Amino acid sequence: MMCDATRHALSADDPGPVELAHLAECAACRQWAETLAAVRRTVPELVPAAPEGFAERLAAGVQAHARDASAGAGAAAAGAADGAGAGPGDPGSQAHKPRLPWAMGMPAAAALVALVVAVAAVLTQGAGDGGDSDGAAGDVPGTQVLAAAVEPLAEPGTGYRFTVDGSTEIDWSTRPADDGDPPAGRTELPELLDRFEELVLPEPVDVFPPPSREELVPPIRNFDELRGRMEELGGTLDELRSGVREELRAEIREELERAREQLRDRQAILGASRLHITYEGAGTVDGDGNVRATISSRLHEPFAREETVEMLQHDGVTYVRRAGDEVWIALDGDARFRFFGVDEAEDLRTVLELVADAGPVSTLEAIERDGVTLRRFRIAPQVRADVQADVDIDDAGVLRRVEMSTAFDRGGADVAARFTVTFDDIGAGIVVDPPQRSIPLREAPPESIPGTRLGLGITIHTDAQGEAGGTR
Amino acid sequence: MPGAEPAGDAAEPVDTAAVADLAEAARRHGASLWRFAVSRLGDPHEAEDVVQETFVRAQRSLEGWRGEASLRTWLHSICRNVCVDRLRARRTVVVPLDQVREARLGHRGDAAGQVADRDALRRALAELDEDAKDAVVLVDVLGFSGVEAAAVCDVPPTTLRSRLHRAHQHLITALEEGDHR
């Protein structure tokens, strides 16, 4: 840290340079200046440089865009001048469409590729669904069933090759040649869409406007039409009514049964004077702050269920998953996951239920459940964690409290996740050996914590002062 | 300063011909704008989109621009606004795990001490608030002068200087603490 004189000088409204002579005399300021120099030398290395060729691609896109805009303005002006209004002026408005995504390649181009593939898929699907034996199309008359595949061109980053129906190949260039036009033999996106249309449909069809409700479900104008529609569906009015009624009854019965079951569980939990849960687990907090733990819970009668949860902390987020599951669930800031008491058991149940229901998802999704907000997404299981862990150990060596808390800022972006795991009120339940680098916690006597049976084994690596998270 | 962008037209008088030629501006300042955007957003792909949008906005605003600041300053100022708009639109920031992993794996070849320093600085940089981080990136990474950086951030030069000093103090502390670990 710099000396007071320099600090004062630098805090002035218009600070002058630090005197070289002063730096020669003052070790503190010299150290500070050297560290500042190291910081300023290193920080630029931490901000990635732009991808190679980015500025050139950008310039080409800007040039094309400016040219289009200019042509559009000219055409619009001509339209206004000759009084034709929307006539000659129209091309101008078309030309104003930004062409930057085309010229920039990825990632905007990737979205377009996805669009094209989606269009192809929709068309293929539509044709496949309705096709009949004579080859005539279903939903769109005359549509042929085609398969489209897309792969990058041999020269990386230059475009994509679409193979339609296994034989027709179209090379789409995502990068213009020097003159701004696509390289010979390669098409621009509008042409690509045209080619698709030619190949897939005998006549151009605008696939973008969604069908109107009337197109999807023709309106029923009178009672005769209604009767006719129902007869088409294969039943009389009474039969249909009766069928719907039965279906509704079944749904209501099912819903009621589910509600009753939930109520029974809740009453059982709230009414239980002695909640009987056994937890067994092991975890590690290493010197880098990584946390991994496996916790098994066994709820005895009346619930009689047993679950094993893996816990992982990474970048300030705690994830849990049932052993063997592929999906980790991330708990966000308001979720507390403690292992003692009725409310905590309820939280645990909620988490476990969600683990059980979770399918493999890659998109971030927020779930509100019983006042607990959870987010879930696929995460590689081998990720590492940064976490702060506070451990209170009293003079007698009794572990009083373990709190593992994280709040991390990745790449300058606030991560909306913070989680605290608290092993609280452990009291005399677990006795810690004298502080050492690796402290095994002995199993607590079951009768020591009223209302629960506890079998908990945690290994916390600590430094010589007994603080978790030290070097190892 | 390694990694810093060339000063470009930082100290040049306004050249109206250069203003008209946005393509040339893209060639000269595109990489710097991308770095600025990626430092703000953390996502290289989104940074490309932001730079693109910066030039679309610049194109629209060109007629109204009076050349009070240098072209580079003006473009970075637009870029900053685009970033702010994007960040406001975000509810939750998701950093692709691949990116996190790449960032970690990227240091394998470094000496252990350098890696520790870089990690400590990276963490400290990430802890800075956006204003302080802008000051560091503009001045230390992109080579802006204090006055130019202040213009980009739309604050008085004294405020920018104060932010920069605060940021440096934070980074120095992080580096020193990293050394003592």
XYZ file of C-alpha atoms in Angstrom:
653
model
C 0.000 0.000 0.000
C 1.262 3.457 -0.831
C 2.271 5.897 1.888
C -0.098 8.555 3.227
C 1.575 11.371 1.341
C 1.096 9.691 -2.010
C -2.422 8.603 -1.174
C -3.251 12.170 -0.318
C -1.663 13.418 -3.505
C -3.560 10.935 -5.655
C -6.879 11.653 -3.994
C -6.683 15.320 -5.008
C -8.968 16.557 -7.769
C -6.095 16.909 -10.157
C -3.392 14.484 -9.085
C 0.068 14.931 -10.475
C 2.499 12.126 -11.256
C 4.176 10.440 -8.343
C 7.668 11.843 -8.003
C 10.313 9.425 -9.163
C 12.579 10.600 -6.395
C 9.898 9.748 -3.881
C 9.544 6.275 -5.302
C 13.264 5.773 -4.932
C 13.046 6.646 -1.251
C 9.731 5.140 -0.247
C 9.608 1.336 -0.325
C 5.843 1.240 0.190
C 5.159 3.503 -2.763
C 7.660 1.669 -4.923
C 5.971 -1.606 -4.136
C 2.612 -0.039 -4.908
C 3.819 1.420 -8.191
C 5.329 -1.895 -9.254
C 2.140 -3.733 -8.434
C 0.107 -1.171 -10.337
C 2.387 -1.623 -13.315
C 1.931 -5.393 -13.087
C -1.819 -4.936 -12.934
C -1.870 -2.670 -15.956
C 0.389 -5.072 -17.813
C -1.736 -8.104 -17.033
C -5.264 -6.765 -17.325
C -5.199 -6.469 -21.139
C -4.329 -10.150 -21.327
C -7.490 -10.984 -19.438
C -9.791 -9.383 -21.981
C -9.897 -11.608 -25.055
C -8.902 -10.190 -28.400
C -11.399 -10.091 -31.231
C -11.531 -13.188 -33.439
C -9.187 -13.142 -36.386
C -10.678 -11.402 -39.375
C -13.528 -9.964 -37.375
C -12.837 -6.342 -38.266
C -12.616 -7.185 -41.976
C -15.866 -9.112 -41.954
C -17.483 -6.307 -40.035
C -16.190 -3.738 -42.492
C -17.557 -5.725 -45.427
C -20.929 -5.953 -43.744
C -20.974 -2.265 -42.900
C -20.023 -1.405 -46.457
C -22.813 -3.532 -47.887
C -25.259 -2.094 -45.424
C -24.244 1.473 -46.163
C -24.521 0.802 -49.911
C -27.990 -0.665 -49.549
C -29.137 2.158 -47.346
C -27.777 4.675 -49.774
C -29.499 2.975 -52.726
C -32.708 2.855 -50.750
C -32.528 6.515 -49.937
C -31.888 7.331 -53.594
C -34.739 5.216 -54.816
C -37.086 6.654 -52.241
C -36.073 10.142 -53.230
C -36.692 9.303 -56.874
C -40.084 7.935 -55.975
C -40.980 11.082 -54.124
C -39.680 13.279 -56.930
C -41.727 11.716 -59.681
C -44.833 11.759 -57.576
C -45.361 8.045 -57.833
C -45.252 7.635 -54.073
C -44.944 3.978 -53.264
C -43.909 3.025 -56.780
C -40.234 3.553 -57.339
C -39.744 4.253 -53.670
C -40.462 0.712 -52.604
C -37.192 -0.849 -53.592
C -35.549 1.674 -51.355
C -37.316 0.392 -48.288
C -36.303 -3.138 -49.211
C -32.737 -2.101 -49.639
C -32.733 -0.610 -46.154
C -32.857 -4.046 -44.599
C -29.584 -4.532 -42.763
C -27.346 -7.039 -44.482
C -24.886 -7.195 -41.635
C -25.855 -10.627 -40.360
C -25.238 -12.068 -43.789
C -21.866 -10.469 -44.052
C -20.757 -11.156 -40.516
C -21.185 -14.879 -40.697
C -21.600 -16.303 -37.221
C -23.455 -16.132 -34.969
C -26.259 -14.317 -36.792
C -25.707 -16.655 -39.703
C -26.174 -19.615 -37.421
C -29.644 -18.346 -36.612
C -30.401 -18.166 -40.306
C -29.130 -21.678 -40.832
C -31.399 -22.808 -38.050
C -34.247 -20.978 -39.731
C -33.594 -22.619 -43.060
C -33.311 -26.029 -41.502
C -36.472 -25.382 -39.527
C -38.300 -24.344 -42.674
C -37.095 -27.445 -44.434
C -38.090 -29.558 -41.481
C -41.552 -28.030 -41.348
C -42.077 -28.574 -45.016
C -40.784 -32.111 -44.855
C -42.913 -32.873 -41.836
C -46.027 -31.369 -43.404
C -45.560 -33.391 -46.522
C -44.824 -36.571 -44.647
C -47.840 -36.319 -42.435
C -50.387 -36.042 -45.114
C -48.884 -37.976 -47.974
C -50.847 -40.815 -49.425
C -50.065 -43.824 -51.502
C -50.104 -42.173 -54.884
C -47.405 -39.776 -53.891
C -49.666 -36.792 -53.637
C -48.855 -34.509 -50.778
C -50.925 -34.083 -47.687
C -51.200 -30.607 -46.220
C -49.660 -28.832 -49.181
C -50.873 -30.219 -52.498
C -48.111 -31.665 -54.613
C -45.372 -31.386 -51.993
C -42.598 -33.920 -52.276
C -41.012 -35.465 -49.248
C -37.408 -34.311 -49.022
C -34.693 -34.749 -46.506
C -32.340 -31.845 -45.883
C -28.949 -32.034 -44.232
C -26.567 -29.228 -43.447
C -22.825 -29.304 -42.863
C -20.079 -26.678 -42.813
C -18.143 -26.093 -46.003
C -14.651 -27.551 -46.207
C -13.045 -24.175 -45.609
C -14.019 -23.417 -42.017
C -16.163 -20.393 -41.353
C -17.071 -19.695 -44.959
C -20.523 -21.200 -45.205
C -22.641 -24.301 -45.224
C -23.566 -27.025 -47.675
C -27.167 -28.120 -47.791
C -27.838 -31.532 -49.216
C -31.434 -31.867 -50.228
C -32.991 -35.225 -50.851
C -29.598 -36.876 -50.632
C -28.278 -35.566 -53.915
C -28.849 -31.880 -54.629
C -26.158 -29.780 -53.026
C -26.383 -26.062 -52.427
C -23.403 -24.180 -51.068
C -24.416 -21.182 -49.050
C -21.683 -18.655 -48.480
C -21.676 -16.707 -45.269
C -18.747 -14.628 -46.343
C -18.614 -12.283 -49.314
C -15.741 -12.044 -51.743
C -13.666 -8.898 -51.842
C -16.179 -7.100 -54.006
C -18.967 -7.830 -51.552
C -20.592 -10.516 -53.690
C -20.597 -14.159 -52.732
C -17.837 -16.330 -54.210
C -18.607 -17.988 -57.522
C -20.767 -21.043 -57.226
C -22.178 -20.047 -53.889
C -25.515 -18.517 -53.148
C -26.782 -15.809 -50.876
C -29.464 -16.554 -48.358
C -32.447 -15.271 -50.393
C -31.380 -17.459 -53.301
C -30.939 -20.354 -50.957
C -34.495 -19.980 -49.760
C -35.674 -19.759 -53.363
C -33.819 -22.942 -54.208
C -35.384 -24.678 -51.261
C -38.778 -23.526 -52.351
C -38.214 -24.773 -55.868
C -37.050 -28.115 -54.624
C -39.628 -28.631 -51.954
C -42.684 -26.986 -53.409
C -43.937 -26.840 -56.966
C -45.197 -23.314 -56.388
C -43.859 -20.633 -54.063
C -45.584 -20.758 -50.731
C -45.181 -18.160 -48.037
C -44.361 -20.300 -45.054
C -43.984 -17.475 -42.598
C -47.476 -16.069 -41.867
C -49.168 -18.384 -39.385
C -52.477 -19.844 -40.496
C -55.524 -18.026 -39.204
C -57.788 -19.613 -36.656
C -60.439 -19.983 -39.341
C -58.001 -21.912 -41.510
C -57.102 -24.205 -38.672
C -60.608 -24.729 -37.333
C -63.347 -23.797 -39.784
C -66.082 -21.972 -37.889
C -69.346 -23.770 -37.262
C -72.106 -21.543 -38.474
C -75.271 -23.390 -37.476
C -76.580 -26.386 -35.612
C -76.688 -28.583 -38.709
C -73.010 -27.988 -39.253
C -72.353 -28.876 -35.638
C -74.277 -32.101 -35.947
C -72.466 -32.936 -39.172
C -69.082 -32.248 -37.587
C -69.853 -34.496 -34.636
C -71.037 -37.260 -36.883
C -67.758 -36.975 -38.726
C -66.051 -37.437 -35.416
C -67.946 -40.677 -35.027
C -70.539 -40.174 -32.352
C -73.864 -38.675 -31.498
C -74.253 -35.584 -29.393
C -75.286 -37.625 -26.352
C -72.358 -39.987 -26.732
C -69.931 -37.132 -26.987
C -71.459 -35.393 -23.996
C -71.320 -38.562 -21.961
C -67.708 -39.200 -22.945
C -66.616 -35.717 -21.976
C -68.427 -36.002 -18.670
C -66.678 -39.262 -17.816
C -63.324 -37.819 -18.749
C -63.902 -34.806 -16.560
C -65.014 -36.982 -13.670
C -61.865 -39.067 -13.934
C -59.689 -35.957 -13.985
C -61.409 -34.490 -10.968
C -61.136 -37.761 -9.074
C -57.448 -37.945 -9.854
C -56.869 -34.359 -8.819
C -58.724 -34.844 -5.551
C -56.779 -37.961 -4.757
C -53.525 -36.129 -5.394
C -54.592 -33.272 -3.144
C -55.632 -35.681 -0.396
C -52.307 -37.426 -0.583
C -50.420 -34.147 -0.323
C -52.582 -33.118 2.599
C -51.950 -36.418 4.355
C -48.217 -36.024 3.917
C -48.268 -32.462 5.136
C -50.419 -33.285 8.156
C -48.227 -36.218 8.937
C -45.143 -34.034 8.876
C -46.687 -31.238 10.867
C -48.281 -33.643 13.300
C -45.261 -35.761 13.872
C -43.892 -35.126 17.308
C -40.707 -36.926 16.477
C -39.645 -36.751 12.891
C -37.485 -39.710 12.235
C -34.834 -39.102 9.616
C -31.452 -40.627 9.154
C -28.830 -38.830 7.169
C -25.551 -40.260 6.123
C -23.051 -38.479 4.023
C -19.549 -37.451 3.241
C -18.194 -34.349 1.642
C -15.021 -32.454 1.006
C -14.051 -28.827 0.902
C -10.633 -28.614 -0.626
C -8.117 -25.832 -0.654
C -9.511 -24.441 -3.871
C -12.904 -24.159 -2.275
C -14.443 -27.048 -4.166
C -17.272 -28.756 -2.390
C -18.532 -32.212 -3.141
C -20.818 -34.180 -0.950
C -23.072 -37.177 -1.076
C -25.911 -37.250 1.370
C -28.343 -40.094 1.851
C -31.584 -39.453 3.628
C -33.948 -42.008 5.007
C -37.329 -40.898 6.188
C -38.751 -43.540 8.477
C -42.457 -44.264 8.951
C -44.882 -42.926 7.943
C -42.972 -41.841 4.840
C -40.578 -44.703 4.470
C -38.592 -43.324 1.625
C -34.908 -43.279 0.995
C -32.971 -41.006 -1.304
C -29.340 -40.261 -1.982
C -28.437 -36.823 -3.161
C -25.168 -35.628 -4.555
C -24.275 -32.045 -3.842
C -21.824 -29.912 -5.757
C -20.854 -26.273 -5.433
C -19.478 -24.408 -8.379
C -19.159 -20.717 -8.989
C -21.431 -19.826 -6.150
C -24.191 -22.162 -7.137
C -25.084 -25.331 -5.323
C -26.368 -28.180 -7.401
C -28.047 -31.315 -6.213
C -29.050 -34.418 -8.036
C -30.273 -37.815 -7.091
C -27.547 -40.363 -7.355
C -27.392 -41.788 -10.836
C -29.389 -38.966 -12.419
C -27.921 -37.084 -15.319
C -29.428 -33.746 -14.433
C -28.166 -31.478 -11.699
C -30.566 -29.018 -10.162
C -29.213 -25.647 -9.187
C -30.612 -24.018 -6.085
C -30.810 -20.281 -6.152
C -30.304 -17.658 -3.523
C -33.443 -18.028 -1.492
C -33.357 -21.757 -1.112
C -31.976 -23.006 2.149
C -31.102 -26.609 2.352
C -30.611 -27.617 5.925
C -30.782 -31.009 7.371
C -32.544 -30.647 10.663
C -36.143 -29.990 11.570
C -39.526 -30.206 9.960
C -39.280 -27.272 7.559
C -35.946 -28.396 6.294
C -37.268 -31.858 5.690
C -40.041 -30.310 3.643
C -37.456 -28.455 1.588
C -35.559 -31.649 1.099
C -38.669 -33.428 -0.036
C -39.395 -30.700 -2.535
C -35.901 -30.890 -3.900
C -36.002 -34.624 -4.161
C -39.333 -34.573 -5.918
C -37.994 -32.139 -8.408
C -34.923 -34.238 -8.933
C -37.142 -37.177 -9.614
C -39.242 -35.237 -12.108
C -36.436 -33.463 -13.874
C -35.785 -34.484 -17.414
C -32.579 -33.662 -19.229
C -32.887 -29.993 -20.041
C -30.263 -27.694 -21.359
C -32.243 -24.482 -21.155
C -32.302 -22.558 -17.948
C -35.680 -22.878 -16.359
C -37.057 -21.373 -13.190
C -39.410 -23.383 -11.058
C -41.454 -22.028 -8.196
C -42.396 -24.682 -5.781
C -43.752 -24.174 -2.275
C -42.077 -20.808 -2.063
C -38.733 -22.201 -3.126
C -37.303 -21.075 -6.433
C -35.212 -23.625 -8.237
C -33.451 -23.499 -11.511
C -32.452 -26.495 -13.448
C -30.234 -27.204 -16.375
C -27.735 -29.722 -17.581
C -24.294 -29.275 -16.130
C -21.136 -31.246 -16.508
C -20.589 -33.165 -13.293
C -16.863 -32.580 -13.167
C -17.013 -28.800 -12.842
C -15.108 -27.219 -10.011
C -16.395 -24.891 -7.368
C -15.351 -21.750 -5.620
C -16.883 -21.465 -2.213
C -16.347 -19.813 1.138
C -16.704 -22.052 4.124
C -16.929 -20.871 7.710
C -16.546 -23.350 10.489
C -17.073 -22.510 14.132
C -15.274 -24.795 16.516
C -15.296 -23.956 20.201
C -12.439 -24.311 22.659
C -13.425 -27.834 23.531
C -13.102 -28.824 19.898
C -16.849 -29.136 19.397
C -18.058 -28.250 15.925
C -20.738 -25.664 16.480
C -21.596 -24.583 13.018
C -20.573 -25.063 9.394
C -21.648 -22.549 6.812
C -20.663 -22.851 3.224
C -21.573 -19.803 1.259
C -20.765 -18.595 -2.195
C -21.359 -15.503 -4.239
C -19.404 -15.397 -7.425
C -19.178 -13.078 -10.366
C -18.262 -14.828 -13.565
C -16.792 -12.878 -16.422
C -18.174 -9.625 -15.137
C -21.740 -10.822 -15.233
C -23.789 -11.070 -12.099
C -24.808 -14.623 -11.643
C -28.225 -14.740 -10.107
C -27.369 -17.502 -7.771
C -26.178 -17.581 -4.227
C -26.555 -20.442 -1.864
C -25.740 -21.112 1.709
C -25.553 -24.512 3.226
C -25.717 -24.376 6.972
C -25.143 -27.239 9.288
C -26.490 -25.358 12.247
C -27.087 -26.070 15.908
C -24.908 -29.083 15.779
C -24.038 -28.458 19.372
C -22.490 -31.343 21.165
C -23.579 -33.725 18.493
C -20.311 -33.856 16.640
C -16.936 -33.546 18.228
C -13.997 -32.464 16.176
C -10.561 -33.805 16.687
C -7.901 -31.200 17.420
C -7.408 -29.005 14.357
C -5.296 -30.560 11.701
C -5.154 -30.548 7.953
C -7.840 -33.158 7.517
C -10.360 -33.557 10.257
C -12.666 -36.545 10.316
C -15.860 -35.763 12.146
C -17.028 -38.571 14.297
C -20.544 -39.810 14.024
C -22.930 -38.188 16.432
C -24.693 -40.244 19.027
C -28.246 -40.686 17.745
C -29.894 -39.538 20.946
C -27.982 -36.276 21.119
C -30.311 -34.295 18.868
C -33.925 -34.508 19.951
C -36.360 -35.475 17.291
C -33.860 -36.825 14.846
C -31.450 -39.620 14.429
C -28.279 -38.451 12.924
C -25.501 -40.253 11.228
C -23.373 -37.679 9.535
C -19.793 -38.019 8.468
C -18.153 -35.059 6.866
C -14.526 -34.553 6.091
C -13.509 -30.944 6.042
C -9.996 -30.071 5.076
C -8.762 -27.208 7.141
C -5.591 -25.305 7.609
C -3.522 -25.315 10.755
C -5.768 -22.735 12.361
C -8.784 -24.931 11.916
C -10.294 -22.801 9.208
C -11.847 -24.531 6.268
C -10.860 -23.557 2.776
C -7.166 -23.187 3.544
C -4.414 -24.612 1.443
C -3.972 -28.305 1.260
C 1.322 -2.081 -22.909
C 0.800 -5.627 -24.200
C -2.607 -6.306 -25.548
C -3.643 -2.694 -25.630
C -5.310 -1.386 -28.764
C -3.548 1.210 -30.849
C -4.658 4.693 -30.026
C -6.149 5.068 -33.504
C -7.551 8.511 -34.072
C -7.689 9.292 -30.376
C -5.848 12.538 -30.673
C -6.704 13.342 -34.278
C -9.016 16.149 -35.252
C -12.374 15.082 -36.581
C -12.182 13.929 -40.150
C -15.596 14.200 -41.787
C -14.540 11.993 -44.674
C -13.609 9.281 -42.206
C -16.968 9.722 -40.547
C -18.730 9.053 -43.817
C -16.757 5.914 -44.307
C -18.125 3.694 -41.615
C -16.639 0.672 -43.273
C -13.176 2.054 -42.702
C -14.196 2.814 -39.131
C -15.309 -0.778 -38.723
C -11.946 -1.972 -39.958
C -10.070 0.317 -37.606
C -12.174 0.078 -34.501
C -14.142 -3.159 -34.870
C -11.713 -5.238 -32.831
C -11.543 -2.633 -30.072
C -15.338 -2.413 -29.923
C -15.577 -6.189 -29.733
C -13.155 -6.273 -26.802
C -15.094 -3.562 -25.045
C -18.361 -5.426 -25.584
C -16.991 -8.784 -24.493
C -15.575 -7.248 -21.329
C -19.051 -5.984 -20.570
C -21.134 -8.991 -21.574
C -18.772 -11.927 -21.207
C -20.181 -13.598 -24.300
C -18.150 -13.444 -27.527
C -21.117 -14.183 -29.745
C -23.232 -11.506 -28.169
C -20.286 -9.119 -28.451
C -20.348 -9.606 -32.237
C -24.025 -8.789 -32.315
C -23.435 -5.721 -30.168
C -20.732 -4.393 -32.478
C -22.995 -4.963 -35.441
C -25.801 -3.094 -33.727
C -23.354 -0.321 -32.850
C -22.709 0.296 -36.531
C -26.374 0.073 -37.441
C -27.091 2.744 -34.834
C -24.112 4.788 -35.973
C -25.381 4.645 -39.533
C -28.771 5.930 -38.435
C -27.309 8.678 -36.263
C -24.583 9.791 -38.641
C -26.476 12.802 -39.920
C -27.110 14.084 -36.427
C -23.540 13.617 -35.287
C -21.673 16.854 -35.030
C -18.202 15.565 -34.535
C -17.792 16.871 -31.005
C -15.912 13.741 -30.032
C -13.544 11.611 -32.029
C -15.116 8.910 -34.138
C -13.563 6.229 -31.968
C -14.962 7.783 -28.798
C -18.385 8.173 -30.381
C -18.515 4.547 -31.546
C -17.445 3.227 -28.156
C -20.046 5.413 -26.523
C -22.749 3.880 -28.733
C -21.346 0.421 -28.039
C -21.549 1.060 -24.304
C -25.199 2.093 -24.632
C -25.993 -1.038 -26.621
C -24.339 -3.133 -23.904
C -26.312 -1.356 -21.201
C -29.538 -2.024 -23.093
C -28.636 -5.689 -23.418
C -27.752 -6.042 -19.757
C -30.996 -4.387 -18.751
C -32.912 -6.822 -20.904
C -31.280 -9.750 -19.181
C -32.942 -11.174 -16.139
C -30.482 -13.889 -15.475
C -27.050 -14.106 -16.947
C -26.039 -17.505 -18.072
C -22.388 -18.004 -18.847
C -21.896 -21.044 -21.047
C -20.006 -23.665 -19.088
C -17.806 -24.349 -22.085
C -16.621 -20.810 -21.855
C -15.855 -21.122 -18.174
C -13.997 -24.340 -18.813
C -12.042 -22.841 -21.708
C -11.105 -19.887 -19.575
C -9.724 -22.222 -16.953
C -7.971 -24.523 -19.375
C -6.434 -21.592 -21.168
C -3.750 -21.165 -18.525
C -2.235 -24.584 -18.596
C 0.982 -23.469 -20.131
C 1.622 -20.636 -17.695
C 3.892 -20.730 -14.712
C 2.059 -21.383 -11.473
C 2.705 -17.918 -10.075
C 1.471 -16.205 -13.185
C -1.636 -18.323 -13.211
C -2.315 -17.400 -9.597
C -1.833 -13.723 -10.407
C -4.032 -13.895 -13.433
C -6.711 -15.794 -11.589
C -6.620 -13.316 -8.737
C -6.828 -10.417 -11.181
C -9.549 -12.079 -13.196
C -11.627 -12.547 -10.083
C -10.958 -8.989 -8.957
C -11.825 -7.632 -12.389
C -15.077 -9.511 -12.305
C -15.852 -8.080 -8.885
C -15.608 -4.498 -10.120
C -18.837 -2.669 -10.727
C -19.586 -1.919 -14.364
C -18.508 1.715 -14.178
C -15.126 0.914 -12.681
C -14.618 -1.955 -15.106
C -15.407 0.330 -18.054
C -12.745 2.725 -16.836
C -10.122 -0.016 -16.617
C -10.990 -1.566 -19.970
C -11.096 1.738 -21.820
C -7.877 3.122 -20.364
C -5.722 0.078 -19.616
C -6.907 -2.301 -22.317
C -8.038 -0.125 -25.200
C -5.604 2.727 -24.643
C -8.080 5.584 -24.270
C -6.973 8.736 -22.501
C -8.833 9.680 -19.335
C -10.705 12.454 -21.142
C -11.757 10.164 -23.983
C -12.836 7.425 -21.602
C -14.855 9.996 -19.672
C -16.588 11.006 -22.902
C -17.446 7.378 -23.673
C -18.893 6.922 -20.202
C -20.595 10.322 -20.290
C -19.078 11.470 -17.001
C -16.692 14.309 -16.047
C -12.996 13.421 -16.318
C -12.583 13.709 -12.537
C -15.246 11.062 -12.020
C -13.583 8.770 -14.510
C -10.250 9.281 -12.794
C -11.772 8.477 -9.440
C -13.328 5.274 -10.823
C -10.043 4.263 -12.361
C -8.163 4.873 -9.125
C -10.716 2.875 -7.168
C -10.512 0.046 -9.663
C -6.722 0.010 -9.583
C -6.735 -0.098 -5.801
C -9.081 -3.066 -5.879
C -6.940 -4.911 -8.414
C -3.722 -4.160 -6.547
C -5.208 -5.418 -3.311
C -6.337 -8.597 -5.040
C -2.891 -9.154 -6.497
C -1.152 -8.522 -3.182
C -3.509 -10.841 -1.348
C -2.925 -13.439 -4.033
C 0.818 -13.191 -3.405
C 0.352 -13.772 0.307
C -1.755 -16.878 -0.076
